[in-house]
Short mmCIF file of C-alpha atoms and ligand atoms in Angstrom, two decimals:
data_model
loop_
_atom_site.label_atom_id
_atom_site.label_comp_id
_atom_site.label_asym_id
_atom_site.label_seq_id
_atom_site.Cartn_x
_atom_site.Cartn_y
_atom_site.Cartn_z
CA UNK A 202 23.67 -126.32 107.02
CA UNK A 203 25.47 -126.14 103.52
CA UNK A 204 28.33 -123.77 102.74
CA UNK A 205 27.85 -120.56 101.05
CA UNK A 206 30.08 -120.47 98.07
CA UNK A 207 31.76 -116.96 97.84
CA UNK A 208 30.95 -115.38 94.51
CA UNK A 209 34.63 -114.43 93.97
CA UNK A 210 35.65 -117.93 94.12
CA UNK A 211 33.03 -119.35 91.98
CA UNK A 212 33.56 -116.68 89.31
CA UNK A 213 37.08 -118.15 88.54
CA UNK A 214 35.86 -121.68 87.38
CA UNK A 215 33.24 -123.38 85.41
CA UNK A 216 32.48 -123.19 81.69
CA UNK A 217 32.95 -119.47 81.19
CA UNK A 218 35.56 -119.96 78.44
CA UNK A 219 34.10 -123.07 76.94
CA UNK A 220 33.27 -122.96 73.27
CA UNK A 221 29.66 -122.17 72.25
CA UNK A 222 27.91 -123.72 69.26
CA UNK A 223 26.22 -120.64 67.69
CA UNK A 224 23.36 -121.28 65.32
CA UNK A 225 21.35 -119.06 63.28
CA UNK A 226 18.90 -121.15 61.28
CA UNK A 227 14.84 -121.72 61.66
CA UNK A 228 13.67 -121.32 65.01
CA UNK A 229 10.76 -122.53 67.15
CA UNK A 230 9.63 -119.73 69.70
CA UNK A 231 6.75 -117.73 70.96
CA UNK A 232 6.34 -113.94 70.57
CA UNK A 233 6.75 -111.32 73.15
CA UNK A 234 3.07 -110.90 73.70
CA UNK A 235 3.09 -113.88 75.97
CA UNK A 236 4.76 -111.62 78.55
CA UNK A 237 1.38 -109.81 79.12
CA UNK A 238 0.28 -113.18 80.81
CA UNK A 239 2.43 -112.57 83.85
CA UNK A 240 2.83 -108.70 83.62
CA UNK A 241 -0.92 -108.11 83.81
CA UNK A 242 -1.06 -110.18 86.97
CA UNK A 243 1.75 -108.10 88.61
CA UNK A 244 0.91 -104.38 87.87
CA UNK A 245 -2.49 -104.32 89.11
CA UNK A 246 -3.79 -101.00 87.68
CA UNK A 247 -2.15 -101.37 84.30
CA UNK A 248 -4.03 -102.46 81.05
CA UNK A 249 -2.21 -104.13 77.95
CA UNK A 250 -3.90 -103.17 74.71
CA UNK A 251 -2.47 -105.27 71.99
CA UNK A 252 -2.75 -103.59 68.70
CA UNK A 253 -2.74 -106.77 66.53
CA UNK A 254 -4.61 -109.26 64.53
CA UNK A 255 -7.04 -112.00 65.57
CA UNK A 256 -4.12 -114.26 65.73
CA UNK A 257 -2.49 -112.27 68.42
CA UNK A 258 -5.78 -112.04 70.26
CA UNK A 259 -6.17 -115.87 70.25
CA UNK A 260 -2.47 -116.40 71.27
CA UNK A 261 -3.15 -114.23 74.52
CA UNK A 262 -6.67 -115.51 75.03
CA UNK A 263 -5.57 -119.16 74.95
CA UNK A 264 -2.39 -118.59 76.99
CA UNK A 265 -4.35 -116.69 79.68
CA UNK A 266 -7.50 -118.67 79.69
CA UNK A 267 -8.22 -118.36 83.37
CA UNK A 268 -9.35 -114.76 83.20
CA UNK A 269 -12.89 -115.47 82.37
CA UNK A 270 -14.34 -114.44 85.81
CA UNK A 271 -12.28 -111.30 86.13
CA UNK A 272 -12.32 -107.91 84.52
CA UNK A 273 -9.41 -108.51 82.07
CA UNK A 274 -6.40 -106.35 82.32
CA UNK A 275 -5.38 -107.07 78.65
CA UNK A 276 -7.34 -106.88 75.28
CA UNK A 277 -6.60 -106.50 71.50
CA UNK A 278 -7.46 -103.71 69.18
CA UNK A 279 -7.97 -105.73 66.15
CA UNK A 280 -6.37 -104.62 62.95
CA UNK A 281 -8.78 -105.87 60.13
CA UNK A 282 -8.56 -105.91 56.36
CA UNK A 283 -9.60 -102.23 56.11
CA UNK A 284 -6.44 -101.29 58.17
CA UNK A 285 -4.17 -103.62 56.35
CA UNK A 286 -5.34 -102.29 53.05
CA UNK A 287 -4.91 -98.67 54.19
CA UNK A 288 -8.65 -97.97 53.83
CA UNK A 289 -9.13 -96.77 57.47
CA UNK A 290 -7.16 -94.40 59.71
CA UNK A 291 -5.57 -96.81 62.10
CA UNK A 292 -4.66 -93.88 64.56
CA UNK A 293 -8.24 -92.62 64.62
CA UNK A 294 -9.59 -96.16 65.32
CA UNK A 295 -7.06 -96.66 67.94
CA UNK A 296 -7.89 -93.28 69.77
CA UNK A 297 -11.53 -94.55 69.55
CA UNK A 298 -10.91 -97.78 71.11
CA UNK A 299 -8.70 -96.30 73.87
CA UNK A 300 -11.46 -93.54 74.69
CA UNK A 301 -14.19 -96.25 75.01
CA UNK A 302 -11.78 -98.52 77.12
CA UNK A 303 -10.75 -95.66 79.55
CA UNK A 304 -14.46 -94.51 80.04
CA UNK A 305 -15.53 -97.87 80.79
CA UNK A 306 -12.59 -98.67 83.07
CA UNK A 307 -11.58 -95.75 85.53
CA UNK A 308 -9.42 -98.26 87.47
CA UNK A 309 -6.82 -98.25 84.74
CA UNK A 310 -3.93 -95.87 85.45
CA UNK A 311 -1.43 -97.28 83.02
CA UNK A 312 -2.10 -98.27 79.55
CA UNK A 313 0.30 -100.08 77.37
CA UNK A 314 -0.04 -100.05 73.56
CA UNK A 315 1.64 -103.28 72.65
CA UNK A 316 2.97 -103.56 69.15
CA UNK A 317 2.53 -106.77 67.05
CA UNK A 318 3.64 -108.03 63.77
CA UNK A 319 0.54 -106.75 62.02
CA UNK A 320 1.03 -103.11 63.59
CA UNK A 321 4.76 -103.11 62.29
CA UNK A 322 3.68 -104.32 58.92
CA UNK A 323 1.36 -101.37 58.50
CA UNK A 324 3.96 -99.20 60.15
CA UNK A 325 1.56 -97.83 62.72
CA UNK A 326 3.78 -95.66 64.84
CA UNK A 327 2.62 -96.52 68.38
CA UNK A 328 5.12 -94.31 70.16
CA UNK A 329 3.64 -91.19 68.65
CA UNK A 330 0.17 -92.59 69.30
CA UNK A 331 1.16 -93.23 73.06
CA UNK A 332 2.64 -89.62 73.30
CA UNK A 333 -0.61 -88.30 71.80
CA UNK A 334 -2.89 -90.30 74.06
CA UNK A 335 -0.80 -89.58 77.14
CA UNK A 336 -1.15 -85.84 76.55
CA UNK A 337 -4.76 -86.42 76.24
CA UNK A 338 -5.34 -88.57 79.49
CA UNK A 339 -2.70 -87.49 82.03
CA UNK A 340 -2.61 -87.03 84.95
CA UNK A 341 -5.23 -89.87 85.25
CA UNK A 342 -3.82 -92.25 82.76
CA UNK A 343 -0.34 -92.59 81.48
CA UNK A 344 0.05 -94.23 78.04
CA UNK A 345 3.29 -96.14 76.94
CA UNK A 346 4.24 -98.43 74.20
CA UNK A 347 6.35 -101.40 73.38
CA UNK A 348 6.74 -104.12 70.97
CA UNK A 349 5.71 -107.69 71.62
CA UNK A 350 6.17 -108.55 67.90
CA UNK A 351 7.34 -112.10 67.03
CA UNK A 352 9.81 -110.99 64.54
CA UNK A 353 13.30 -111.92 65.76
CA UNK A 354 12.40 -112.10 69.38
CA UNK A 355 11.76 -114.88 72.11
CA UNK A 356 8.81 -114.73 74.36
CA UNK A 357 10.27 -113.42 77.51
CA UNK A 358 11.67 -110.41 75.55
CA UNK A 359 8.15 -108.99 76.02
CA UNK A 360 8.71 -108.24 79.61
CA UNK A 361 12.10 -106.69 78.91
CA UNK A 362 10.64 -104.49 76.25
CA UNK A 363 7.70 -103.46 78.73
CA UNK A 364 10.00 -102.72 81.66
CA UNK A 365 12.49 -100.71 79.34
CA UNK A 366 9.43 -98.69 78.23
CA UNK A 367 8.86 -97.66 81.90
CA UNK A 368 12.47 -96.40 82.59
CA UNK A 369 12.02 -93.02 81.10
CA UNK A 370 9.05 -92.18 83.48
CA UNK A 371 10.86 -93.54 86.67
CA UNK A 372 11.41 -90.86 89.36
CA UNK A 373 15.35 -89.89 89.63
CA UNK A 374 16.99 -90.46 92.80
CA UNK A 375 19.73 -88.22 94.42
CA UNK A 376 23.43 -88.41 93.42
CA UNK A 377 25.46 -89.92 96.09
CA UNK A 378 28.69 -89.01 97.71
CA UNK A 379 31.45 -90.95 95.88
CA UNK A 380 32.18 -94.15 97.87
CA UNK A 381 29.00 -93.95 99.79
CA UNK A 382 26.92 -97.04 100.66
CA UNK A 383 23.95 -97.63 98.26
CA UNK A 384 20.82 -96.01 99.46
CA UNK A 385 18.33 -98.69 97.99
CA UNK A 386 18.27 -102.23 96.53
CA UNK A 387 16.10 -102.53 93.37
CA UNK A 388 14.95 -106.00 92.42
CA UNK A 389 14.38 -106.14 88.81
CA UNK A 390 12.05 -108.58 86.90
CA UNK A 391 8.54 -109.79 87.62
CA UNK A 392 8.29 -112.04 90.61
CA UNK A 393 4.94 -113.82 92.09
CA UNK A 394 3.74 -111.56 94.95
CA UNK A 395 4.41 -114.35 97.46
CA UNK A 396 8.05 -114.64 96.16
CA UNK A 397 8.55 -110.80 96.51
CA UNK A 398 7.12 -110.80 99.97
CA UNK A 399 9.50 -113.57 100.96
CA UNK A 400 12.45 -111.90 99.49
CA UNK A 401 11.63 -108.55 101.01
CA UNK A 402 11.47 -110.19 104.48
CA UNK A 403 14.73 -111.73 104.20
CA UNK A 404 16.47 -108.56 103.07
CA UNK A 405 14.55 -106.50 105.73
CA UNK A 406 15.80 -109.03 108.21
CA UNK A 407 19.41 -108.73 107.17
CA UNK A 408 19.02 -105.04 107.78
CA UNK A 409 18.58 -103.90 104.25
CA UNK A 410 15.57 -101.46 104.83
CA UNK A 411 15.17 -99.73 101.40
CA UNK A 412 14.11 -102.55 99.14
CA UNK A 413 12.03 -101.78 95.93
CA UNK A 414 10.74 -104.08 93.12
CA UNK A 415 10.43 -103.25 89.58
CA UNK A 416 7.83 -103.61 88.03
CA UNK A 417 5.89 -102.51 91.17
CA UNK A 418 2.16 -103.77 91.88
CA UNK A 419 0.79 -100.30 91.49
CA UNK A 420 1.99 -97.93 88.76
CA UNK A 421 1.76 -94.98 91.10
CA UNK A 422 4.54 -96.71 93.14
CA UNK A 423 7.29 -96.55 90.54
CA UNK A 424 10.71 -96.84 92.31
CA UNK A 425 13.17 -93.99 92.29
CA UNK A 426 16.44 -94.89 90.30
CA UNK A 427 19.69 -93.29 90.23
CA UNK A 428 23.47 -93.37 91.22
CA UNK A 429 22.50 -94.43 94.79
CA UNK A 430 20.69 -97.49 93.57
CA UNK A 431 22.10 -101.08 93.17
CA UNK A 432 20.08 -103.55 91.61
CA UNK A 433 19.71 -107.27 91.21
CA UNK A 434 18.11 -109.06 88.26
CA UNK A 435 15.58 -111.49 89.41
CA UNK A 436 15.16 -112.80 85.72
CA UNK A 437 17.71 -113.30 83.33
CA UNK A 438 16.12 -111.99 80.10
CA UNK A 439 16.23 -108.27 80.78
CA UNK A 440 19.20 -107.07 78.78
CA UNK A 441 17.58 -103.85 77.50
CA UNK A 442 16.08 -102.94 81.06
CA UNK A 443 19.69 -103.51 82.54
CA UNK A 444 21.24 -101.36 79.87
CA UNK A 445 18.67 -98.50 80.69
CA UNK A 446 19.19 -98.78 84.45
CA UNK A 447 22.87 -98.50 83.89
CA UNK A 448 22.45 -95.50 81.85
CA UNK A 449 20.55 -94.01 84.88
CA UNK A 450 23.43 -94.44 87.12
CA UNK A 451 22.32 -97.63 89.00
CA UNK A 452 24.83 -100.36 89.53
CA UNK A 453 24.04 -104.14 88.86
CA UNK A 454 25.14 -106.57 91.34
CA UNK A 455 26.55 -109.70 89.50
CA UNK A 456 25.12 -112.89 90.80
CA UNK A 457 23.41 -116.10 89.95
CA UNK A 458 19.66 -115.97 89.55
CA UNK A 459 17.58 -116.94 92.68
CA UNK A 460 16.86 -120.44 91.48
CA UNK A 461 17.12 -123.27 94.03
CA UNK A 462 18.93 -123.20 97.45
CA UNK A 463 22.22 -122.22 95.99
CA UNK A 464 21.24 -119.78 93.53
CA UNK A 465 19.02 -118.05 96.11
CA UNK A 466 21.75 -117.96 98.61
CA UNK A 467 24.41 -116.39 96.21
CA UNK A 468 21.75 -113.91 94.83
CA UNK A 469 20.99 -112.73 98.43
CA UNK A 470 24.57 -112.73 99.40
CA UNK A 471 25.21 -110.27 96.47
CA UNK A 472 22.83 -107.92 98.10
CA UNK A 473 24.31 -108.47 101.63
CA UNK A 474 27.82 -107.89 100.59
CA UNK A 475 26.68 -104.49 98.86
CA UNK A 476 25.14 -103.26 101.84
CA UNK A 477 27.68 -104.61 104.41
CA UNK A 478 25.64 -107.18 106.10
CA UNK A 479 27.78 -109.18 108.61
CA UNK A 480 28.24 -112.69 107.25
CA UNK A 481 26.91 -114.04 110.89
CA UNK A 482 23.68 -112.10 110.35
CA UNK A 483 23.47 -113.47 106.75
CA UNK A 484 23.70 -116.98 108.15
CA UNK A 485 21.28 -116.48 110.83
CA UNK A 486 18.48 -114.99 108.40
CA UNK A 487 19.07 -117.60 105.51
CA UNK A 488 19.74 -120.78 107.87
CA UNK A 489 16.02 -121.99 108.37
CA UNK A 490 14.63 -121.30 104.81
CA UNK A 491 17.87 -122.74 103.35
CA UNK A 492 17.53 -125.90 105.52
CA UNK A 493 13.80 -126.06 104.57
CA UNK A 494 14.73 -125.61 100.70
CA UNK A 495 17.33 -128.41 100.91
CA UNK A 496 15.11 -130.73 102.58
CA UNK A 497 12.46 -130.24 99.79
CA UNK A 498 15.12 -130.82 97.16
CA UNK A 499 16.19 -134.10 98.82
CA UNK A 500 12.68 -135.75 97.84
CA UNK A 501 13.38 -135.01 94.22
CA UNK A 502 17.10 -135.69 94.21
CA UNK A 503 16.73 -139.49 94.41
CA UNK A 504 14.34 -139.35 91.45
CA UNK A 505 16.52 -137.21 89.24
CA UNK A 506 20.14 -137.97 89.94
CA UNK A 507 21.97 -139.36 86.98
CA UNK A 508 19.11 -138.52 84.63
CA UNK A 509 19.95 -136.69 81.47
CA UNK A 510 18.42 -133.35 80.43
CA UNK A 511 18.42 -131.52 77.18
CA UNK A 512 17.51 -127.78 77.07
CA UNK A 513 16.15 -126.24 73.75
CA UNK A 514 16.50 -122.40 73.60
CA UNK A 515 13.28 -120.80 74.57
CA UNK A 516 12.87 -118.77 77.80
CA UNK A 517 16.37 -117.54 78.49
CA UNK A 518 16.04 -119.24 81.81
CA UNK A 519 18.02 -122.32 80.39
CA UNK A 520 21.53 -121.56 81.84
CA UNK A 521 20.31 -120.77 85.36
CA UNK A 522 18.07 -123.78 85.36
CA UNK A 523 20.80 -125.99 83.99
CA UNK A 524 22.89 -124.80 86.94
CA UNK A 525 20.21 -125.60 89.30
CA UNK A 526 19.48 -129.30 87.97
CA UNK A 527 23.08 -130.13 87.73
CA UNK A 528 24.42 -128.92 91.00
CA UNK A 529 21.40 -129.38 93.21
CA UNK A 530 19.58 -132.28 91.77
CA UNK A 531 22.58 -134.00 90.21
CA UNK A 532 21.25 -134.32 86.63
CA UNK A 533 23.55 -134.69 83.72
CA UNK A 534 23.50 -131.96 81.08
CA UNK A 535 23.31 -133.07 77.50
CA UNK A 536 22.94 -129.64 75.87
CA UNK A 537 22.03 -126.25 77.25
CA UNK A 538 20.52 -124.17 74.51
CA UNK A 539 19.94 -120.48 74.94
CA UNK A 540 18.17 -117.92 72.47
CA UNK A 541 20.82 -115.45 73.45
CA UNK A 542 23.91 -115.60 75.54
CA UNK A 543 24.28 -112.41 77.51
CA UNK A 544 27.94 -113.17 78.92
CA UNK A 545 27.92 -110.33 81.39
CA UNK A 546 24.76 -111.37 83.15
CA UNK A 547 25.52 -115.06 82.79
CA UNK A 548 29.12 -115.07 84.02
CA UNK A 549 28.29 -116.12 87.62
CA UNK A 550 26.03 -118.84 86.15
CA UNK A 551 28.53 -120.07 83.76
CA UNK A 552 31.19 -120.29 86.44
CA UNK A 553 28.97 -122.83 88.28
CA UNK A 554 28.51 -125.14 85.20
CA UNK A 555 30.81 -128.05 84.47
CA UNK A 556 33.60 -127.01 82.06
CA UNK A 557 32.54 -129.51 79.58
CA UNK A 558 29.03 -128.24 79.26
CA UNK A 559 27.58 -128.27 75.76
CA UNK A 560 26.43 -124.76 75.28
CA UNK A 561 24.54 -123.52 72.17
CA UNK A 562 23.19 -120.06 71.33
CA UNK A 563 20.33 -119.39 68.85
CA UNK A 564 18.98 -122.19 66.96
CA UNK A 565 18.68 -124.36 63.85
CA UNK A 566 15.95 -126.53 64.92
CA UNK A 567 16.46 -129.56 62.73
CA UNK A 568 20.13 -129.82 63.56
CA UNK A 569 19.21 -129.46 67.20
CA UNK A 570 16.64 -131.98 67.02
CA UNK A 571 19.08 -134.53 65.53
CA UNK A 572 21.52 -133.91 68.40
CA UNK A 573 18.79 -134.49 70.87
CA UNK A 574 17.70 -137.74 69.20
CA UNK A 575 21.14 -138.75 69.29
CA UNK A 576 21.65 -138.00 72.95
CA UNK A 577 18.38 -139.72 73.83
CA UNK A 578 17.88 -137.80 77.07
CA UNK A 579 15.64 -138.55 80.00
CA UNK A 580 13.94 -135.34 79.93
CA UNK A 581 13.75 -132.43 77.27
CA UNK A 582 12.91 -128.78 78.03
CA UNK A 583 11.46 -127.17 75.11
CA UNK A 584 8.89 -124.77 73.55
CA UNK A 585 5.07 -126.07 73.22
CA UNK A 586 5.69 -126.46 69.36
CA UNK A 587 8.51 -129.09 69.92
CA UNK A 588 6.99 -130.91 72.92
CA UNK A 589 4.29 -132.81 71.15
CA UNK A 590 6.55 -134.44 68.29
CA UNK A 591 9.11 -135.29 70.89
CA UNK A 592 6.55 -136.96 73.27
CA UNK A 593 5.32 -138.86 70.13
CA UNK A 594 8.89 -140.09 69.73
CA UNK A 595 8.91 -141.47 73.37
CA UNK A 596 10.73 -138.67 74.93
CA UNK A 597 9.57 -136.89 78.28
CA UNK A 598 9.30 -133.23 77.81
CA UNK A 599 8.72 -130.08 80.10
CA UNK A 600 7.20 -126.91 78.58
CA UNK A 601 9.69 -124.09 79.18
CA UNK A 602 6.81 -121.68 79.38
CA UNK A 603 5.44 -123.40 82.42
CA UNK A 604 8.86 -122.47 84.12
CA UNK A 605 8.17 -118.87 83.55
CA UNK A 606 4.41 -118.88 84.70
CA UNK A 607 5.20 -120.70 87.78
CA UNK A 608 6.61 -118.97 91.00
CA UNK A 609 10.08 -120.73 91.10
CA UNK A 610 12.35 -118.32 92.61
CA UNK A 611 13.58 -118.36 96.20
CA UNK A 612 14.01 -120.87 99.08
CA UNK A 613 10.41 -121.68 99.63
CA UNK A 614 9.83 -122.43 95.83
CA UNK A 615 12.90 -124.84 95.45
CA UNK A 616 10.98 -127.84 96.00
CA UNK A 617 8.29 -126.88 93.40
CA UNK A 618 11.06 -126.02 90.97
CA UNK A 619 12.40 -129.37 91.35
CA UNK A 620 9.00 -131.04 90.99
CA UNK A 621 8.62 -129.34 87.61
CA UNK A 622 11.54 -131.54 86.44
CA UNK A 623 10.50 -134.82 88.42
CA UNK A 624 6.92 -134.89 87.47
CA UNK A 625 7.22 -135.66 83.72
CA UNK A 626 9.53 -138.43 84.62
CA UNK A 627 7.25 -139.79 87.34
CA UNK A 628 4.35 -139.67 84.87
CA UNK A 629 6.28 -141.83 82.25
CA UNK A 630 7.04 -144.28 84.97
CA UNK A 631 3.32 -144.63 85.79
CA UNK A 632 2.54 -144.85 81.98
CA UNK A 633 5.05 -147.65 81.71
CA UNK A 634 3.91 -149.51 84.74
S1 SF4 B 60 2.67 -110.62 67.45
FE1 SF4 B 60 3.17 -111.78 65.52
S2 SF4 B 60 3.82 -113.94 66.22
FE2 SF4 B 60 2.67 -112.84 67.99
S3 SF4 B 60 0.71 -113.43 67.90
FE3 SF4 B 60 0.73 -111.63 66.73
S4 SF4 B 60 1.08 -112.25 64.54
FE4 SF4 B 60 1.73 -113.99 65.86
#
């Protein structure tokens, strides 16, 4: 059994004070509409209506691909030339589309109007549209809005914007007596159902009975939030949502993210400490899954130890992933790029990275490509737009988006996560052989 690293000790080391290369140039990123792909699977009675162009529709349709046999839970209300030219009343058209959709789909209980670049260009006020439609369709259907626009965003911000739009409708929980133990633990950020079930079981087995997940699987089961709530971020890209939860009185538990055996242990330990779970009980509950995780990582460590990896900024998962591949798989970090460096949320992660890690925030893509070529890493984690050209130059790549679509959190998924890094290298070896 491996040793649990106390969070307090970890927080005193690492690359927390290392200089960060900040770049503000041309960027290669996907827009926030992409988040619909995993959000529509999670909230089972919600529908995501993108108010956008045919380009937006194509983006989601091709990214989702697999929904051909199911009743989709997303669609696009197309803004056409007449809307763009101001010849049609876009609000009237939107009301008509929503009316048709809800008449045909009584299973929809929560409707998101998702803004896009085109809806922002024609200054379509989707928050007023959502209020108007909510008045019309409540109590059967609640209508909310958020922006998935590609202007100045990265693709995981779509989830942050979606969750932040839900905060005002969450039920409020009671204030607690000062100093009293928290009443409930809220896990914030979309996790695959299978991961959610595993996490709930581990936390329940430790004696933490009140565990809620946000977003929930059903829109009618929104968690209560208030000063009696402590929360753990399950995803590192939820800065606005976290700010909103803080404003509602909830308290964030600082921890590394639940990637790999170590990350999952420290993440669970933050909850255990907040709820006063005895260390012996924690060890008892986590020992077997930790051993399984470490065994599954061992298979990949042989292939990955000493290999050099370069992260382009894309998903905002880069820093936790870098910590995982460096500490648990023995990989060497060339550069760890992140679209945004949210220091408060990343502190426990930065504390675990080597002190000399080259961190970069933002992007100037040509300069970063030059650094990457100079480094000649064994593996590059990047967006789809960069992967093909880099492969053509002989580098092995991993699409960052795949790391968001795949269940990778928790002990039981640690091997699958490692496999996402070892597979491209194994493929290259086969091609060379
Ligand atoms: S929201 Fe903007 S960036 Fe995203 S697909 Fe639509 S037009 Fe493109």
